[in-house]
Amino acid sequence: MNETTINYYVNEKGYFGDFGGAYIPEMLYPNVEELRQNYLDIIYDPSFQEEFRQLLKDYVGRETPLFYAKRLSERYGTNIYLKREDLNHTGAHKVNNTIGQILLAERLGKTRIIAETGAGQHGVATATVCALRGLECVVYMGEVDIKRQAPNVARMKMLGATVRAATCGSKTLKDATNEAMRDWINNPVDTHYIIGSVVGPHPYPDMVARFQSVISAEIREQLKEKIGRELPDYVLACVGGGSNAMGAFYHFLNDESVKLIAVEAGGHGVNSGMSAATTTLGNEGVLHGSRSILMQTEDGQVIEPHSISAGLDYPGIGPQHAHLFKSGRGEYVNITDDEAMQAGMLLSKLEGIIPAIESAHALAYLEKMKFKGSEQVVVCLSGRGDKDLQTYMDYFKL
Amino acid sequence: MNNRLTELFKHKQNNLLSIYFTAGYPELTDTLKIAKALENAGADFLEIGFPYSDPVADGPTIQQSSEVALKNGMSLKVLFEQLKDLRKEINLPIILMGYVNPVLQYGVEKFCTDVAAAGVDGVIVPDLPMYEYEEMYQYYFMRNNLCNIFLITPQSSDERIRKIDALSEGFIYALSSSATTGKNLAVSSDQTNIYFNRLKNLQLKNPLMIGFGISDRESFTKACGTANGAIIGSAFVKSLNEGFDEIRVQEFVKAIL
Ligand SMILES: Cc1ncc(COP(=O)(O)O)c(C=O)c1O
């Protein structure tokens, strides 16, 4: 196979290889179609770009540093850089996307915003931009997650959002996503749905990837400045739906020398029945509007995943990831709950940075890699660990 | 063989009543019993839902019946097993309705073959897009003489409705407003009147059935005033919550017609 002929980006039909598309009921078609027809024109309009960049700079605090982690590098015998998405306003990469989508929603004339959230990070990032722009905001969250993530529920309320419980199914992220889609069906005119990852019907996976691609655009510039070359040897990122990973990979997809490593949540282990390692446990199908890879029964019923990190507790991955996986462009691996928790502790001790447990999955994979010593390795530190303090406390009996 | 659904619309154009229920609910083996009872009670055709874990177009009632049916052990495999003797007992046109993922896992070709072999006349897969249907699946539907039913809403453009009409067999499933199942919708507000006039002016080749939010005689009669008939789902499923009972099914249908 001639690798250079593979297109890793979206095609004109809304597909990434075999994956993507818009598998949605007719009720969602007008909204999704409106978005499809307009998103590129809006995003690449100079006034949009200017406003987007300005907000990312002055409000979010971009660019985020690319930090050479000296003690971590010594430990693994190579050169490790951390892309500090944890330093963004609201504490994770999620806000890159919500800033982009709120500006887009305004230009589409929408007055009401809905979102789904698992851990609450995307919910907080959405409530934040709605407060900033004065738009009504409703966030759907699984009943189970509302109990697990009380501080983020309180944050969303302070930011003026209404948090509605998803009480059906497993009462977690996938059900919150279903509820948000139902809301959109019932409010077809004034509402924009801010999806929180590179999932959903086309154009969402491509649109969210473009908003998050600021991560890899900055990495290239920063590496050039630091080491005189734009291309690292490895980029590592964790994958829930896959938005921080896609952002970190985006501008490297056609540079085949850059090895892209996507770390999924292994939970208690891939054979334990308590896992979210989608590419290992799943197969092709349709979830939340796109054809991708998902964990499902033989009958096509979606299987409930497990991960200690709520942000990775999702039974699918975005369609672009499914394409990178199937084409071999990306390496998809998994890390257990225990391995991630240890990696979170290690980074705290070695570098004075308490990572989100999601991000700790990416860090944990360093332990399994073999280095010669001269590699340049970038790890996307997607979020900070403040929201996970209770989990760290319970786990380490702090 | 002729398709029972297209035959039905040739002979009857007004006040058609179709009833939806979820296969395997309330008990796994109720599927055919409910179908038979609805035939006896005077429904014109039936929609049998095959359950899915993540039914995004459905409101709480059908979400709940789907969840219970899955817990009862319902699956496409089990459903086709149950439908083996369908045509020994039931003459009404029958449509299967469900989401695309179980169909993909079953295999679209095998699904269409097994649907036809069971004597089922049509399929509604609300999250199967037109483009993918045309490109990949229409062939199997046509070969098995199956109607594929599409949905439209007041937000669907004229151009899109025309395209759906061209691609449809049997009837078009018209929602009186964009909604999930089980909402009580105003069938005769100004907005819906504008919408139904628009549909009339389009002079579609397919009959129209109005669905989602039809729950009683009043809403049924109003819907029949603008379309060929109407479909009742959540209200009927709700009436099964206490268990299947032939008499109650009779009474439910009698209260509508
Ligand atoms: C810090 C952090 N990292 C990663 C994720 C996973 O999402 P994604 O795979 O879309 O980056 C989340 C989701 O909540 C998160 O909060």
XYZ file of C-alpha atoms and ligand atoms in Angstrom:
671
model
C 0.000 0.000 0.000
C 1.283 3.434 -0.875
C 0.829 5.315 2.376
C 1.021 8.785 0.962
C -2.247 8.231 -0.917
C -4.302 7.793 2.247
C -6.390 10.809 3.118
C -6.503 11.153 6.901
C -8.830 14.137 6.816
C -12.534 14.343 6.071
C -13.753 13.846 2.495
C -16.562 15.731 0.778
C -19.123 13.117 1.871
C -18.287 13.598 5.533
C -16.292 10.379 5.833
C -12.822 9.501 7.091
C -12.126 6.340 5.144
C -14.971 3.975 6.080
C -16.029 6.047 9.084
C -18.141 9.095 9.766
C -21.280 10.164 7.937
C -24.434 11.496 9.556
C -26.651 8.697 10.857
C -29.367 10.861 12.310
C -33.144 10.864 12.323
C -34.831 13.309 9.949
C -35.710 15.565 12.881
C -32.029 16.427 13.300
C -31.338 16.776 9.606
C -32.178 20.497 9.165
C -29.884 21.551 12.020
C -27.018 19.291 11.087
C -27.363 20.234 7.431
C -27.366 23.938 8.289
C -24.163 23.391 10.208
C -22.611 21.300 7.421
C -23.330 23.919 4.822
C -21.969 26.795 6.874
C -19.238 25.630 9.223
C -16.233 26.036 6.946
C -17.331 29.413 5.599
C -17.933 30.689 9.107
C -14.774 29.264 10.669
C -12.476 30.570 7.937
C -14.053 33.987 7.773
C -11.335 36.447 8.860
C -13.580 38.109 11.461
C -14.270 34.734 13.043
C -10.599 33.805 13.065
C -9.701 37.111 14.640
C -12.317 36.798 17.384
C -11.462 33.143 18.002
C -7.729 33.855 18.326
C -8.312 36.858 20.556
C -10.514 34.914 22.950
C -8.117 31.974 23.035
C -5.370 34.411 23.933
C -7.009 36.807 26.375
C -9.701 34.604 27.893
C -8.379 31.057 27.713
C -4.739 32.033 28.214
C -3.262 30.513 25.036
C -0.762 29.713 23.836
C -0.232 27.006 26.406
C 3.396 26.220 27.242
C 5.286 23.265 25.840
C 7.183 22.311 28.944
C 10.381 20.253 28.890
C 9.826 17.829 31.775
C 13.415 17.363 32.919
C 12.964 14.920 35.761
C 10.435 12.840 33.835
C 12.837 12.817 30.876
C 15.653 11.598 33.120
C 13.502 8.849 34.496
C 12.588 7.495 31.064
C 15.918 8.285 29.425
C 14.587 10.443 26.634
C 13.228 13.954 25.984
C 9.689 14.515 27.154
C 7.652 17.649 26.560
C 4.275 18.285 28.134
C 1.727 20.279 26.161
C 0.100 22.158 29.009
C -3.600 22.140 28.122
C -4.174 21.898 31.868
C -3.292 25.588 32.098
C -6.258 26.646 29.986
C -9.083 28.528 31.661
C -11.478 25.921 33.134
C -8.639 23.423 33.385
C -8.670 21.374 30.204
C -8.534 21.427 26.415
C -12.342 21.312 26.215
C -12.629 25.108 26.159
C -10.821 25.397 22.791
C -13.839 23.721 21.241
C -16.545 25.521 23.217
C -15.090 28.943 22.334
C -15.133 27.980 18.670
C -18.653 26.579 18.780
C -20.189 29.455 20.720
C -18.884 31.932 18.121
C -20.277 29.683 15.414
C -23.653 29.387 17.165
C -23.894 33.178 17.390
C -23.228 33.507 13.690
C -25.950 30.956 12.990
C -28.339 33.112 15.023
C -28.857 30.539 17.774
C -29.929 31.755 21.203
C -29.953 28.576 23.242
C -27.076 26.164 23.853
C -27.233 22.539 24.937
C -24.399 20.168 25.794
C -23.711 16.735 27.256
C -21.097 16.105 29.884
C -19.532 13.146 31.670
C -17.016 14.357 34.217
C -18.427 17.829 33.907
C -15.361 19.336 32.176
C -17.124 19.909 28.892
C -20.241 21.033 30.758
C -18.213 23.611 32.673
C -16.430 24.743 29.492
C -19.798 25.166 27.782
C -21.447 26.942 30.719
C -18.412 29.229 30.834
C -18.663 30.412 27.233
C -22.437 30.778 27.567
C -21.914 33.073 30.546
C -19.280 34.954 28.571
C -21.650 35.539 25.663
C -24.929 35.734 27.563
C -26.626 32.699 26.034
C -29.030 30.303 27.718
C -27.329 27.013 28.577
C -28.707 23.562 29.392
C -26.271 20.753 30.221
C -27.309 17.095 30.287
C -25.456 14.887 32.702
C -26.026 11.286 33.794
C -27.642 10.942 37.182
C -24.719 8.787 38.312
C -22.180 11.407 37.170
C -24.092 14.216 38.890
C -23.485 12.381 42.151
C -19.822 11.560 41.308
C -18.892 15.063 40.126
C -20.644 17.398 42.540
C -18.073 20.247 42.352
C -18.458 20.546 38.583
C -22.253 20.527 38.931
C -21.914 23.436 41.353
C -19.593 25.253 38.927
C -22.072 24.921 36.087
C -24.833 26.281 38.308
C -22.703 29.253 39.356
C -22.082 29.931 35.685
C -25.813 30.159 35.139
C -26.395 26.830 33.399
C -29.288 24.484 34.039
C -28.068 20.951 34.718
C -30.564 18.260 33.738
C -30.182 14.658 34.825
C -30.212 11.823 32.305
C -32.120 9.157 34.176
C -32.394 6.433 31.535
C -30.016 3.593 30.646
C -26.744 3.583 32.558
C -27.226 7.231 33.583
C -23.721 8.245 32.407
C -22.116 10.074 29.460
C -23.682 8.069 26.657
C -27.144 8.631 28.105
C -26.454 12.329 28.614
C -25.550 12.474 24.912
C -28.837 10.750 24.018
C -30.751 13.288 26.112
C -28.988 16.223 24.472
C -29.881 14.837 21.049
C -33.510 14.453 22.142
C -33.520 18.045 23.341
C -32.230 19.162 19.942
C -34.954 17.163 18.193
C -37.572 18.917 20.316
C -36.014 22.376 19.841
C -35.210 22.440 16.158
C -34.990 26.174 15.534
C -33.233 28.284 18.161
C -30.829 25.742 19.673
C -27.227 24.786 18.945
C -25.798 21.575 20.368
C -22.164 21.954 21.462
C -20.835 18.403 21.303
C -17.800 17.961 23.534
C -15.599 15.670 21.506
C -14.769 14.564 17.953
C -17.909 12.428 17.848
C -21.446 12.869 16.515
C -22.743 13.266 12.975
C -20.696 15.012 10.299
C -19.612 17.852 10.475
C -19.028 17.619 14.245
C -15.980 15.324 14.260
C -14.229 17.452 11.660
C -15.354 20.753 13.170
C -14.267 19.891 16.722
C -10.943 18.577 15.386
C -10.346 21.893 13.622
C -11.019 23.856 16.814
C -8.729 21.567 18.816
C -6.032 21.565 16.125
C -4.631 24.709 17.721
C -2.860 22.241 20.050
C -0.701 20.680 17.321
C -0.261 23.988 15.494
C 1.329 25.376 18.652
C 3.389 22.242 19.291
C 5.007 22.588 15.865
C 5.929 26.218 16.415
C 7.155 25.609 19.927
C 9.287 22.617 18.984
C 10.844 24.574 16.183
C 11.780 27.272 18.614
C 13.119 24.845 21.205
C 14.906 22.200 19.160
C 15.035 23.653 15.687
C 12.653 21.161 14.111
C 8.894 21.012 13.986
C 8.470 17.254 14.102
C 8.719 15.198 17.276
C 9.223 11.422 17.156
C 6.131 10.677 19.205
C 2.902 12.377 20.190
C 0.907 10.727 22.972
C -2.611 11.585 24.088
C -5.495 9.931 25.898
C -8.711 9.120 24.055
C -12.238 9.325 25.393
C -14.120 10.500 22.340
C -10.748 11.681 21.100
C -10.748 15.486 20.931
C -7.506 16.289 22.757
C -5.768 13.494 20.865
C -7.100 14.687 17.513
C -6.048 18.228 18.360
C -2.552 17.013 19.234
C -2.295 14.789 16.126
C -3.995 17.043 13.593
C -1.070 18.873 12.026
C 1.138 15.768 12.116
C -1.163 13.369 10.273
C 0.678 13.687 6.969
C 4.117 13.578 8.589
C 4.460 9.835 8.751
C 7.715 10.004 10.724
C 5.746 11.245 13.713
C 4.376 8.257 15.603
C 0.929 8.949 17.013
C -0.016 7.030 20.133
C -3.598 7.117 21.368
C -4.158 5.813 24.867
C -7.540 4.374 25.749
C -8.851 3.526 29.202
C -8.302 -0.142 30.009
C -10.295 0.137 33.239
C -9.763 -2.987 35.345
C -8.114 -4.630 32.308
C -9.403 -5.385 28.826
C -10.637 -8.856 29.782
C -12.296 -7.802 33.016
C -15.649 -6.722 31.634
C -14.893 -3.334 33.221
C -13.053 -1.468 30.487
C -13.351 1.328 27.955
C -10.650 0.094 25.537
C -12.783 0.705 22.479
C -10.436 -0.341 19.675
C -9.537 -3.582 21.465
C -13.046 -4.511 22.556
C -15.196 -2.867 19.926
C -16.070 -3.290 16.299
C -17.600 -1.202 13.543
C -21.045 0.248 13.963
C -23.025 3.438 14.455
C -23.142 5.409 17.687
C -24.417 8.962 18.228
C -24.717 9.713 14.550
C -21.531 8.427 13.000
C -20.103 5.178 11.776
C -17.110 4.339 13.900
C -15.833 1.699 16.307
C -17.837 1.022 19.438
C -18.244 -1.510 22.200
C -21.364 -3.493 21.472
C -23.056 -6.862 21.815
C -23.541 -9.284 18.939
C -27.062 -7.827 18.643
C -25.717 -4.294 18.202
C -26.618 -3.049 21.677
C -24.133 -0.578 23.122
C -22.060 -1.920 26.014
C -21.519 0.212 29.103
C -17.818 0.987 29.493
C -15.826 1.469 32.665
C -12.973 3.786 33.494
C -11.849 5.408 36.727
C -11.740 8.657 34.736
C -15.208 9.842 33.805
C -13.833 11.640 30.725
C -12.694 8.369 29.155
C -15.799 6.432 30.188
C -17.302 6.303 26.684
C -18.087 3.207 24.564
C -16.969 4.710 21.243
C -14.271 6.825 19.616
C -14.570 9.519 16.985
C -14.678 8.364 13.342
C -11.348 9.991 12.450
C -9.714 7.903 15.178
C -11.388 4.780 13.819
C -9.791 5.646 10.482
C -6.349 6.269 11.978
C -6.652 2.964 13.822
C -7.793 0.922 10.839
C -5.256 2.476 8.472
C -2.457 1.915 10.967
C -1.536 5.612 11.094
C -2.114 5.704 14.825
C -1.161 3.169 17.451
C -4.045 2.516 19.850
C -3.093 1.150 23.237
C -4.674 1.034 26.675
C -3.772 1.707 30.274
C -5.527 0.361 33.365
C -7.039 2.413 36.169
C -4.156 1.444 38.464
C -1.446 2.335 35.953
C -3.047 5.727 35.346
C -3.335 6.507 39.046
C 0.358 5.673 39.590
C 1.326 7.879 36.653
C -0.731 10.724 38.104
C 1.122 10.409 41.385
C 4.481 10.186 39.619
C 3.991 13.391 37.639
C 2.885 15.196 40.781
C 6.041 14.108 42.616
C 8.517 14.596 39.751
C 7.262 17.762 38.099
C 4.888 19.410 40.563
C 1.930 18.981 38.221
C -1.191 17.107 39.318
C -2.746 15.842 36.090
C -6.327 14.937 35.308
C -6.713 11.167 35.525
C -7.603 11.186 31.821
C -4.247 12.757 30.970
C -2.487 10.394 33.375
C -3.420 7.553 31.009
C -1.215 9.087 28.323
C 1.622 9.596 30.811
C 1.348 6.004 32.021
C 2.141 4.663 28.580
C 5.667 6.168 28.791
C 6.387 3.375 31.250
C 5.793 0.792 28.488
C 7.837 2.426 25.750
C 11.475 1.671 24.889
C 13.631 4.735 24.304
C 17.109 5.101 22.854
C 17.683 8.450 24.488
C 17.555 10.943 21.665
C 13.806 10.926 20.951
C 11.607 13.976 21.189
C 8.357 12.905 22.847
C 5.324 15.158 23.267
C 2.587 14.193 25.727
C -0.682 16.093 25.636
C -1.492 16.987 29.220
C -5.176 17.478 28.479
C -6.295 18.677 31.905
C -5.478 19.384 35.497
C -6.263 17.114 38.408
C -8.286 19.478 40.619
C -11.554 17.838 39.615
C -10.067 14.429 40.479
C -8.842 15.203 43.958
C -11.525 13.090 45.627
C -10.634 10.112 43.423
C -6.927 10.544 44.196
C -7.754 10.846 47.913
C -9.845 7.696 47.919
C -7.342 5.733 45.848
C -4.186 6.688 47.719
C -5.921 7.085 51.118
C -4.601 10.657 51.307
C -46.121 -11.519 -4.354
C -47.728 -8.166 -3.766
C -46.685 -6.054 -0.857
C -49.523 -5.962 1.705
C -48.816 -2.375 2.609
C -49.043 -0.979 -0.920
C -52.130 -3.141 -1.471
C -53.746 -1.709 1.645
C -53.298 1.881 0.476
C -54.834 0.975 -2.880
C -58.029 -0.110 -1.155
C -58.213 2.289 1.723
C -57.168 5.930 1.672
C -58.814 7.387 4.744
C -58.774 6.998 8.500
C -56.068 4.374 8.510
C -54.932 3.404 11.970
C -51.476 2.013 12.535
C -50.255 0.964 15.959
C -46.661 0.729 17.159
C -45.489 -1.532 19.933
C -42.093 -2.806 21.089
C -41.269 -6.462 20.436
C -40.700 -8.414 23.626
C -42.608 -5.971 25.817
C -44.051 -6.286 28.406
C -43.122 -9.995 28.244
C -40.718 -11.574 25.766
C -43.408 -13.769 24.212
C -46.113 -11.079 23.959
C -45.053 -9.924 20.473
C -47.400 -12.054 18.366
C -50.197 -12.024 20.928
C -50.305 -8.238 20.789
C -50.206 -8.261 16.997
C -53.106 -10.710 16.838
C -55.131 -8.727 19.365
C -54.596 -5.515 17.374
C -55.715 -7.237 14.192
C -58.854 -8.476 15.929
C -59.465 -5.018 17.337
C -59.476 -3.383 13.905
C -56.084 -1.728 13.355
C -55.151 -1.356 9.675
C -51.466 -2.115 9.981
C -48.806 -2.569 12.625
C -45.333 -1.377 13.432
C -43.232 -3.695 15.533
C -40.254 -2.027 17.159
C -37.039 -3.955 17.666
C -35.387 -2.485 20.729
C -32.098 -0.595 20.890
C -30.052 0.496 23.893
C -29.786 4.140 22.741
C -33.025 5.208 21.050
C -32.363 8.927 20.478
C -35.641 9.637 18.676
C -37.751 8.211 21.482
C -39.279 9.721 24.574
C -39.460 8.071 28.008
C -42.269 5.579 27.255
C -40.544 3.836 24.364
C -37.134 4.181 25.988
C -38.546 2.259 28.906
C -40.284 -0.413 26.830
C -37.043 -0.902 24.867
C -35.023 -1.262 28.035
C -37.449 -3.858 29.438
C -37.588 -5.744 26.127
C -33.787 -5.960 26.030
C -33.741 -7.199 29.621
C -36.363 -9.783 28.613
C -33.890 -11.067 26.036
C -35.304 -9.539 22.861
C -32.900 -9.239 19.923
C -33.271 -9.329 16.143
C -32.441 -13.044 16.201
C -35.137 -13.763 18.769
C -37.613 -11.541 16.939
C -37.175 -13.364 13.626
C -37.626 -16.632 15.513
C -40.915 -15.288 16.931
C -42.057 -14.074 13.517
C -41.614 -17.485 11.888
C -45.320 -18.252 12.153
C -46.480 -14.676 11.673
C -48.330 -15.259 8.423
C -50.158 -18.329 9.703
C -51.956 -16.080 12.148
C -51.945 -12.489 10.994
C -52.926 -10.890 7.707
C -52.340 -7.205 8.433
C -49.431 -5.414 6.780
C -46.515 -5.292 9.183
C -43.525 -2.964 9.409
C -40.443 -3.386 11.553
C -39.078 -0.243 13.136
C -35.748 0.220 14.832
C -32.333 1.849 14.812
C -29.570 1.204 12.320
C -26.877 -0.289 14.541
C -28.597 -3.608 15.304
C -29.360 -3.887 11.583
C -25.702 -3.299 10.681
C -24.554 -5.943 13.148
C -27.128 -8.403 11.827
C -26.020 -7.586 8.281
C -28.219 -5.432 6.066
C -28.543 -8.036 3.327
C -29.441 -10.837 5.728
C -31.779 -8.493 7.569
C -33.724 -7.661 4.409
C -33.888 -11.327 3.399
C -35.106 -12.417 6.836
C -37.621 -9.564 7.048
C -39.112 -10.641 3.732
C -39.001 -14.335 4.640
C -41.004 -13.580 7.796
C -43.693 -11.972 5.666
C -42.976 -8.455 6.894
C -43.808 -5.703 4.391
C -41.657 -2.741 5.269
C -39.006 -1.235 7.499
C -38.509 2.088 9.263
C -34.940 2.854 10.303
C -35.079 6.493 11.372
C -31.308 6.942 11.651
C -30.416 5.402 8.302
C -29.614 8.410 6.098
C -30.923 8.714 2.560
C -27.450 8.896 1.038
C -26.255 5.643 2.617
C -29.592 3.991 1.852
C -29.357 4.856 -1.816
C -25.667 4.015 -2.152
C -25.537 0.785 -0.236
C -28.850 -0.660 0.833
C -31.679 0.210 -1.537
C -30.791 -2.762 -3.712
C -31.549 -5.242 -0.912
C -34.838 -3.554 -0.048
C -35.990 -3.587 -3.674
C -34.900 -7.145 -4.271
C -36.979 -8.272 -1.312
C -39.979 -6.131 -2.240
C -39.775 -4.199 1.037
C -41.087 -0.707 1.613
C -38.564 1.618 3.242
C -40.405 4.340 5.126
C -38.839 7.771 5.698
C -39.787 10.464 8.187
C -40.408 14.140 7.461
C -40.991 17.106 9.770
C -42.212 20.703 9.335
C -38.525 21.686 9.056
C -37.925 19.392 6.070
C -37.520 21.486 2.915
C -39.736 21.010 -0.153
C -36.737 19.783 -2.072
C -35.928 17.176 0.539
C -39.540 16.024 0.850
C -39.668 15.531 -2.921
C -36.504 13.471 -2.782
C -37.892 11.387 0.079
C -41.117 10.912 -1.852
C -39.186 9.653 -4.864
C -37.255 7.188 -2.717
C -40.218 5.991 -0.626
C -42.490 3.014 -1.070
C -45.647 2.495 0.956
C -46.155 5.806 2.695
C -44.353 8.800 4.167
C -44.234 9.133 7.913
C -45.041 12.774 8.663
C -44.343 14.199 12.098
C -46.687 17.026 13.000
C -43.736 18.782 14.608
C -40.093 17.995 15.269
C -40.228 15.907 18.421
C -39.248 12.702 20.122
C -41.981 10.069 20.500
C -44.667 10.439 23.122
C -45.081 14.206 23.209
C -48.610 15.511 23.066
C -48.483 17.650 19.970
C -50.931 20.153 18.677
C -52.079 18.607 15.399
C -54.011 21.670 14.315
C -52.059 24.769 15.247
C -51.509 27.465 12.619
C -48.010 26.212 12.003
C -49.048 22.634 11.399
C -51.836 23.814 9.105
C -49.305 25.690 7.010
C -47.148 22.575 6.925
C -49.977 20.270 5.865
C -51.068 22.694 3.177
C -47.507 22.734 1.939
C -47.523 18.930 1.783
C -50.825 18.961 -0.083
C -49.434 21.383 -2.660
C -46.407 19.174 -3.242
C -48.736 16.499 -4.679
C -46.673 13.614 -3.378
C -47.033 10.182 -4.914
C -47.003 8.462 -1.530
C -49.776 8.451 1.052
C -49.108 10.310 4.315
C -49.411 8.913 7.801
C -49.061 11.270 10.741
C -47.157 10.020 13.734
C -45.561 10.994 17.068
C -47.938 12.515 19.603
C -51.172 10.902 18.411
C -52.741 9.517 21.556
C -56.540 9.533 21.479
C -59.637 9.822 19.307
C -59.409 13.596 19.109
C -55.825 13.728 17.870
C -56.427 10.731 15.604
C -59.477 12.327 13.986
C -57.659 15.610 13.475
C -54.697 13.864 11.889
C -57.005 11.926 9.585
C -58.457 15.234 8.453
C -55.143 16.167 6.850
C -53.508 12.806 6.070
C -54.476 9.286 5.049
C -54.241 8.133 8.605
C -52.242 8.216 11.783
C -49.875 6.153 13.867
C -50.185 5.641 17.601
C -47.136 4.510 19.550
C -46.373 5.707 23.059
C -50.018 5.894 24.149
C -50.535 2.249 23.222
C -47.227 1.109 24.747
C -48.251 2.870 27.946
C -51.506 0.887 27.966
C -49.386 -2.285 28.102
C -47.449 -1.234 31.184
C -49.668 -3.331 33.462
C -49.255 -6.382 31.232
C -50.819 -7.564 27.984
C -54.549 -8.134 28.097
C -56.632 -8.858 24.996
C -59.668 -6.992 26.327
C -57.664 -3.890 27.115
C -56.228 -3.863 23.601
C -59.783 -4.105 22.228
C -60.867 -1.204 24.384
C -57.862 0.894 23.449
C -58.551 0.591 19.733
C -62.298 1.045 20.192
C -61.673 4.307 21.991
C -59.753 5.586 18.969
C -61.901 4.469 16.041
C -8.914 16.412 31.008
C -9.611 15.576 30.000
N -8.883 14.867 29.126
C -9.467 14.079 28.201
C -10.835 13.946 28.123
C -11.398 13.012 27.103
O -12.013 13.627 26.030
P -11.353 13.644 24.596
O -10.964 12.238 24.265
O -12.412 14.171 23.713
O -10.167 14.514 24.641
C -11.655 14.680 29.005
C -13.121 14.592 28.956
O -13.848 15.002 29.806
C -11.014 15.509 29.959
O -11.739 16.229 30.844
